[in-house]
XYZ file of C-alpha atoms in Angstrom:
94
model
C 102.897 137.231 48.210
C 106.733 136.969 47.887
C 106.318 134.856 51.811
C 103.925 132.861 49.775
C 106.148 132.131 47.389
C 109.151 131.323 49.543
C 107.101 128.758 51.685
C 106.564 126.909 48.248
C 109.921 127.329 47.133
C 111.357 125.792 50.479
C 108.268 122.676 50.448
C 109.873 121.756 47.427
C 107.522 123.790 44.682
C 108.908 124.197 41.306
C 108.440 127.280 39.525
C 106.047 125.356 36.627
C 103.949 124.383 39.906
C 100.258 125.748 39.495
C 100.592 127.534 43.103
C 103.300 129.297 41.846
C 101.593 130.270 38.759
C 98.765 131.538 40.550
C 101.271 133.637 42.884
C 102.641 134.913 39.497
C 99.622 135.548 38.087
C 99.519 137.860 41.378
C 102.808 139.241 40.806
C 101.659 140.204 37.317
C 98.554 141.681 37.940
C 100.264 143.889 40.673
C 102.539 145.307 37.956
C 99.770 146.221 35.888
C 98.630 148.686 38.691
C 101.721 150.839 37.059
C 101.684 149.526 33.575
C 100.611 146.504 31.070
C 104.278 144.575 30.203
C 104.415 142.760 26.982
C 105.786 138.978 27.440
C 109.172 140.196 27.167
C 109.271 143.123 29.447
C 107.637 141.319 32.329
C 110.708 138.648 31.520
C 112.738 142.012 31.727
C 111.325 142.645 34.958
C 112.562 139.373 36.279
C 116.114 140.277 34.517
C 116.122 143.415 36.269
C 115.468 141.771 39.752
C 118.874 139.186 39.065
C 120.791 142.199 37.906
C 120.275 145.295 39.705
C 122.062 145.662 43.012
C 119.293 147.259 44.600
C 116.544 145.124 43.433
C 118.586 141.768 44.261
C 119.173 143.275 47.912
C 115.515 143.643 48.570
C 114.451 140.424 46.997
C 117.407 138.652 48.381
C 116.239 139.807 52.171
C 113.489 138.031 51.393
C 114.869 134.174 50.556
C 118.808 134.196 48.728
C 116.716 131.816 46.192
C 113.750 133.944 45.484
C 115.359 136.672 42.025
C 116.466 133.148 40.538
C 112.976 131.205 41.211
C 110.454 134.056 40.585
C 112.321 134.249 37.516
C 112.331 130.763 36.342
C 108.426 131.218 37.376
C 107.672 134.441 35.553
C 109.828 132.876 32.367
C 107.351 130.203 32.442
C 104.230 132.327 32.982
C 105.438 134.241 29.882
C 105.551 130.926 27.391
C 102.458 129.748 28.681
C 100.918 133.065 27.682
C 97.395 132.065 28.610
C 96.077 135.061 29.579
C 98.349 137.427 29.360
C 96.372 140.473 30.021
C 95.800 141.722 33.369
C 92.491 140.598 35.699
C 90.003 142.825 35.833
C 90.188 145.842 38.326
C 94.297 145.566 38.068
C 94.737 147.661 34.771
C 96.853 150.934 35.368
C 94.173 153.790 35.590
C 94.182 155.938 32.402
């Protein structure tokens, strides 16, 4: 997913594109494998990715551009809020 994203981000994609949506929308649903983030916590997550060391590193081996561009994306997929639940099938098991 995250090569996915980079080949958009380098052709020029911006994160309010609805490819990258649709990656986030991916990106979310993956998280709610482990648990169901509010708006705000899955903008956390994206925090956490610019300022943890360890979670910049591994995102940053990826594209140097990607922590600041999922972010922008996942900041947007959070005001849009349309559908903020998870798809079905991706909800954490209880």
């Amino acid at each position: 997913m995250y090569r996915e994203i980079i080949a958009s981000l380098e052709g020029g994609s911006l994160p309010e594109d609805e490819q990258i949506q649709e990656l986030v929308r991916r990106h979310f649903d993956i998280a709610c494998r482990f648990y169901i983030p509010s708006r705000q916590a899955y903008v956390g997550m994206s925090l956490f990715y610019a300022e943890d060391q360890a979670m910049r590193a591994f995102h940053d081996a990826y594209h140097p551009d990607l922590v600041a561009f999922l972010g922008a994306a996942i900041r947007v997929f959070a005001e849009q809020g349309g559908g903020f639940a998870p798809r079905a099938g991706t909800a954490a098991p209880a």
